[in-house]
Short mmCIF file of C-alpha atoms in Angstrom, two decimals:
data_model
loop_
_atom_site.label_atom_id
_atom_site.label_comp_id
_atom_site.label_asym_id
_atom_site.label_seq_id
_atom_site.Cartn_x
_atom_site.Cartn_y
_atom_site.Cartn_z
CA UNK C 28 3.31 -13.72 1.26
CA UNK C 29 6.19 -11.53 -0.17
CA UNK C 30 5.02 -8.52 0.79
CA UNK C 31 4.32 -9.38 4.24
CA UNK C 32 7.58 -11.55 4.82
CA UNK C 33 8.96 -8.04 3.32
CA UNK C 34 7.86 -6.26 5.93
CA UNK C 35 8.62 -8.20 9.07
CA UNK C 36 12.40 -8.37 7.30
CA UNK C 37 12.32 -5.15 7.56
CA UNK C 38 10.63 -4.12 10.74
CA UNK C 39 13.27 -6.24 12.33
CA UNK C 40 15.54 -2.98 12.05
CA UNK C 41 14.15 -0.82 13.94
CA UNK C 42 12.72 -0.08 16.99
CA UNK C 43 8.70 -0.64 17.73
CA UNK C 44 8.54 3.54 18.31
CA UNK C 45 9.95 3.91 14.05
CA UNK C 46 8.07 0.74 12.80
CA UNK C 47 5.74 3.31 10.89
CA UNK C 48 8.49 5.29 9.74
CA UNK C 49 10.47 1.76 8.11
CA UNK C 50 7.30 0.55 6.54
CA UNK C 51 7.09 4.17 4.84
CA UNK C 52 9.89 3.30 3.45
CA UNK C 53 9.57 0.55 2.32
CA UNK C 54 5.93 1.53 0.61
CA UNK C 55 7.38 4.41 -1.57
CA UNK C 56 9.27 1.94 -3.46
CA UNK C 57 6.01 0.57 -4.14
CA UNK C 58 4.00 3.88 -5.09
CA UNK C 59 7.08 3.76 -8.21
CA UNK C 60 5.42 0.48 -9.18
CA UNK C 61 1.73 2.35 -8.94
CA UNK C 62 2.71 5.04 -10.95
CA UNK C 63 5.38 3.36 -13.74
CA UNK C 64 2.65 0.08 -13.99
CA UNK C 65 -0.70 1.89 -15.31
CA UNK C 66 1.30 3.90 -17.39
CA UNK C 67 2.55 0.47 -19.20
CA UNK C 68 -0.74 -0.44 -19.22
CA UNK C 69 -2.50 2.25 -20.89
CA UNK C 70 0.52 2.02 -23.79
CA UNK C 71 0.11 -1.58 -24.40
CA UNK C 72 -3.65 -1.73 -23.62
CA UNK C 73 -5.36 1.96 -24.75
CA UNK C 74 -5.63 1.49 -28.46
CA UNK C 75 -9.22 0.74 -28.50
CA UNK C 76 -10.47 -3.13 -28.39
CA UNK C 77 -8.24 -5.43 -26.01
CA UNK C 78 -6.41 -8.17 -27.96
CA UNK C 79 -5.52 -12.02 -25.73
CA UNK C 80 -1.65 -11.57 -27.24
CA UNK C 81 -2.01 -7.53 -25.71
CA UNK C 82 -3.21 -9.40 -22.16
CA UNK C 83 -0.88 -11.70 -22.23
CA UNK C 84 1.98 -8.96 -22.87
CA UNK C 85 0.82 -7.77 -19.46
CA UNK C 86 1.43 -10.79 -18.03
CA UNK C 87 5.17 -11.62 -19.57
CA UNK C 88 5.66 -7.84 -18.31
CA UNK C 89 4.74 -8.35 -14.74
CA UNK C 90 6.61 -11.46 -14.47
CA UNK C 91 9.88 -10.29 -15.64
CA UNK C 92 9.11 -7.56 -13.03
CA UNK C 93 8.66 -10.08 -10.46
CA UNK C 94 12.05 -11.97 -11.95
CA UNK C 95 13.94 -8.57 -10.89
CA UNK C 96 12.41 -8.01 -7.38
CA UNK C 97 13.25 -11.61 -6.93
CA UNK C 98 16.93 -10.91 -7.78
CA UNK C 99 16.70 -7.79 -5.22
CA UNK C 100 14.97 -9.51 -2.21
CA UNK C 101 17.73 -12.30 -2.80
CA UNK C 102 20.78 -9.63 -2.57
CA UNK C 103 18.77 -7.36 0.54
CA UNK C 104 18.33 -11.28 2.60
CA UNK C 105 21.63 -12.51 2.06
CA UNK C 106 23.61 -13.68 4.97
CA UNK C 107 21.08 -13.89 7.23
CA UNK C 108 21.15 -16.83 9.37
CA UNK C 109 17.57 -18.94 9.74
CA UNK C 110 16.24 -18.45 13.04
CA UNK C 111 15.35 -21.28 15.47
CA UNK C 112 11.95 -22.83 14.30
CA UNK C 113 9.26 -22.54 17.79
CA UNK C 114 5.82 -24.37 18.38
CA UNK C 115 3.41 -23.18 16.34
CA UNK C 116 0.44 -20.81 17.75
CA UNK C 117 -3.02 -20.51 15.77
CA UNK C 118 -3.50 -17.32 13.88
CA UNK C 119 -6.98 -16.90 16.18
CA UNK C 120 -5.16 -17.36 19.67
CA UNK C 121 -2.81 -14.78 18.70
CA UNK C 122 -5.38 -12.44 17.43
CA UNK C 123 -7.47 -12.73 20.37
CA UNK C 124 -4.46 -12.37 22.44
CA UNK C 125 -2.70 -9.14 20.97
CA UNK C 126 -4.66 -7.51 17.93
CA UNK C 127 -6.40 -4.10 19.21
CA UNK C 128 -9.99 -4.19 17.52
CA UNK C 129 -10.93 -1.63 16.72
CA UNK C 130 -7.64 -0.89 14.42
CA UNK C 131 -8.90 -4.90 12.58
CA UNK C 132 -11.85 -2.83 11.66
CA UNK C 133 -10.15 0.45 10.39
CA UNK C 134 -8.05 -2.07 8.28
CA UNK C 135 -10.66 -3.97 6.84
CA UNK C 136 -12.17 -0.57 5.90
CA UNK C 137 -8.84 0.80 4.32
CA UNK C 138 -8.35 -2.32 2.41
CA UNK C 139 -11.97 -2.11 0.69
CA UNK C 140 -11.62 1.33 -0.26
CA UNK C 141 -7.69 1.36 -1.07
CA UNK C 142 -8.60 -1.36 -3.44
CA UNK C 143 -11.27 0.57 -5.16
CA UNK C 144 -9.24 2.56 -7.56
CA UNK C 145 -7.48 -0.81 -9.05
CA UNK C 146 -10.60 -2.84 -9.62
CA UNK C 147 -12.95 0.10 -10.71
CA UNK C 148 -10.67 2.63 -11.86
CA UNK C 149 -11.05 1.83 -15.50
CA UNK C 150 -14.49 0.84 -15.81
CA UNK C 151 -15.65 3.40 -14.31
CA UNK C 152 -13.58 5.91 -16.94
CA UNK C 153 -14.91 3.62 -19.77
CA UNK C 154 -18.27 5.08 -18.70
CA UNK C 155 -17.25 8.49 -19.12
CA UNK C 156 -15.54 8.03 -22.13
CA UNK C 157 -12.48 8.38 -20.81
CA UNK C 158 -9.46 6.38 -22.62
CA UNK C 159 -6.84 6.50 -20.25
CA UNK C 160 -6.38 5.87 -16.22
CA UNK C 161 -2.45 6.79 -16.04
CA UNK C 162 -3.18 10.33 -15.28
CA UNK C 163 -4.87 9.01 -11.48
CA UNK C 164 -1.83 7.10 -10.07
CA UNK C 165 0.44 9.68 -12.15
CA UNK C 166 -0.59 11.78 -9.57
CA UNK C 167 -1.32 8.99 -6.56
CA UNK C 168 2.53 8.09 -6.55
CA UNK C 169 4.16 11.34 -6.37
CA UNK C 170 1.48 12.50 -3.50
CA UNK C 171 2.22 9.46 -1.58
CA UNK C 172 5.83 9.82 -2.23
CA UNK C 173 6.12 13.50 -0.66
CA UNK C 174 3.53 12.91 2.07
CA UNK C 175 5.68 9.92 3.03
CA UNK C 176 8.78 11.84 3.43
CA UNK C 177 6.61 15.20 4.88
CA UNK C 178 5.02 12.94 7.40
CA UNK C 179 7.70 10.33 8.37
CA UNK C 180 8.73 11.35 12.14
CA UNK C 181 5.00 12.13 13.09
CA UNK C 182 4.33 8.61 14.02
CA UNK C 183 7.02 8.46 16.04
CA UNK C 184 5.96 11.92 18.03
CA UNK C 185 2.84 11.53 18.38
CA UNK C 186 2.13 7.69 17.97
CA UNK C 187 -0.30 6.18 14.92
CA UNK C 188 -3.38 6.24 16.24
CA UNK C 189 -4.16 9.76 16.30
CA UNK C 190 -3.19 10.15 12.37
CA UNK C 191 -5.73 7.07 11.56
CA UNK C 192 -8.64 9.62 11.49
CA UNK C 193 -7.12 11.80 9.66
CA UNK C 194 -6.30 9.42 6.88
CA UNK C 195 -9.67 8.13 6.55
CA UNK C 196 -11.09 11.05 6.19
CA UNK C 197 -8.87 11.97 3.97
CA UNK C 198 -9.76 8.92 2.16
CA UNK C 199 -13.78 9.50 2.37
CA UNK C 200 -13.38 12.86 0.57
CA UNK C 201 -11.10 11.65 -1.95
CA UNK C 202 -13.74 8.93 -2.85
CA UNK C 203 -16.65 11.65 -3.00
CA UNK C 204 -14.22 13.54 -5.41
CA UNK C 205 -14.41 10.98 -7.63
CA UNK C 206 -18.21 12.77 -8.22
CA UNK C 207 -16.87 15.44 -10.26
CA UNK C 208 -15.11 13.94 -12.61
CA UNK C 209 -15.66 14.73 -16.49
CA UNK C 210 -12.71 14.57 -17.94
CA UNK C 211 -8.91 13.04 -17.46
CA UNK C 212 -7.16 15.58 -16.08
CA UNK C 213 -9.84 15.71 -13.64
CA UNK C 214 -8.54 12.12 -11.88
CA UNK C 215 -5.92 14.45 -10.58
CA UNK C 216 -7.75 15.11 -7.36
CA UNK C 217 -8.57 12.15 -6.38
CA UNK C 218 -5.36 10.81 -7.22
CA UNK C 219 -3.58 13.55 -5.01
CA UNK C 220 -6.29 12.64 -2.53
CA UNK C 221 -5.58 8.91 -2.60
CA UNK C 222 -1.88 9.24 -2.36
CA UNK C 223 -2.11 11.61 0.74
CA UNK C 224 -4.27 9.31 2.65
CA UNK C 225 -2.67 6.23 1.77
CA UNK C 226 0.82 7.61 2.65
CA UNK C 227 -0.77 8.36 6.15
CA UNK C 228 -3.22 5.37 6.92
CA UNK C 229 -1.56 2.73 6.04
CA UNK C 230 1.70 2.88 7.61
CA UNK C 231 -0.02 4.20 11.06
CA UNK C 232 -2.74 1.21 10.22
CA UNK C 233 0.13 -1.34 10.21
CA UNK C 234 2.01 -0.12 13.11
CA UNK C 235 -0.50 0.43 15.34
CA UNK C 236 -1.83 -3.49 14.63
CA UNK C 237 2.13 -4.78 14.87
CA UNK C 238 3.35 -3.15 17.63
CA UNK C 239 0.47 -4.74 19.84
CA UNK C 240 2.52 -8.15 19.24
CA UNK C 241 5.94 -9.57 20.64
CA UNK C 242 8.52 -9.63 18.40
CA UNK C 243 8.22 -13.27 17.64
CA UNK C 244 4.79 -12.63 16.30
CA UNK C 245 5.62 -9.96 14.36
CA UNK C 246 4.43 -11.34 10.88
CA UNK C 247 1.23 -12.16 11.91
CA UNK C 248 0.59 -8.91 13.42
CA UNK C 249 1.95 -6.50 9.78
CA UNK C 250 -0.74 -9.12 8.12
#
């Protein structure tokens, strides 16, 4: 809910041509949370066994990180006046209605395999042996970061659907990568690969969905 009420507050900026551009943005601020969080995690959690007072560090971490966005998203909303409440319309009407298809799919696809890396990350290096997962969005954050800012007006040029290919297959290659690692400094591939595409698909993902719905709608279409 906050991140998507975040990013119609924000789309309401611009114009439709720069939505991509604004929600690149605003997603940066986010690859600083990708890269500073695992790195918390591996110094609170990486000595060897996992204690229940070590989890629930994590926990009284991330909420006093949620305390201080909450104290941010109050200051960037302030004075803005509630807009006129209108009949409701169900979320399948207006899907039917507006939401291209075939960019659904591509989104269902980038959120299975964006996820991938935060569920299975670490088990997957506990099979090799590996103690430590910070190195991957180390690298994931900064990639993102610079493609973001590389990238930013190409959306507007050129529109977001032609870049969707690229990102995914960007994104299948950066999975296959994941083949060859051995060691911990070899996440830094796929991490670079990772940040790259997700800098690129998922702001042209979002844009291309939103854009398809009136500006009343504009929620439901970033979700």
């Amino acid at each position: 809910g906050i991140f998507g009420a975040s990013m119609t507050f924000v789309s309401s900026r611009v114009s439709v041509v720069r939505l991509a551009e604004m929600w690149g943005m605003l997603g940066t601020a986010g690859f600083l949370g990708i890269m500073v969080g695992p790195l918390i995690s591996d110094w609170m959690l990486g000595g060897g066994a996992v204690t229940r007072s070590q989890l629930n560090g994590m926990f009284v971490v991330a909420g006093l990180f949620g305390c201080g966005s909450a104290v941010f998203a109050y200051l960037a909303a302030r004075g803005e006046l509630p807009r006129p409440r209108r009949a409701q319309q169900s979320v399948l009407y207006l899907l039917r209605r507006y939401h291209p298809g075939s960019v659904l799919l591509v989104g269902i696809i980038m959120g299975v395999a964006l996820g991938l890396p935060n569920t299975f990350l670490r088990p997957f290096a506990a099979e090799l042996a590996i103690p430590r997962i910070g190195v991957f969005f180390g690298f994931y954050a900064p990639a993102a970061i610079i493609t973001r800012i590389l990238t930013r007006r190409l959306p507007e040029r050129f529109g977001p659907e032609p870049l969707i290919p690229a990102g995914l297959i960007g994104l299948m290659i950066s999975q296959l990568l994941f083949l060859f690692v051995r060691a911990e400094w070899q996440f830094i591939l796929p991490g670079i690969g990772y940040g790259v595409s997700h800098a690129i698909l998922f702001t042209c993902v979002v844009a291309a969905g939103s854009s398809a719905f009136p500006d009343e709608h504009r929620g439901v279409g970033n979700l």
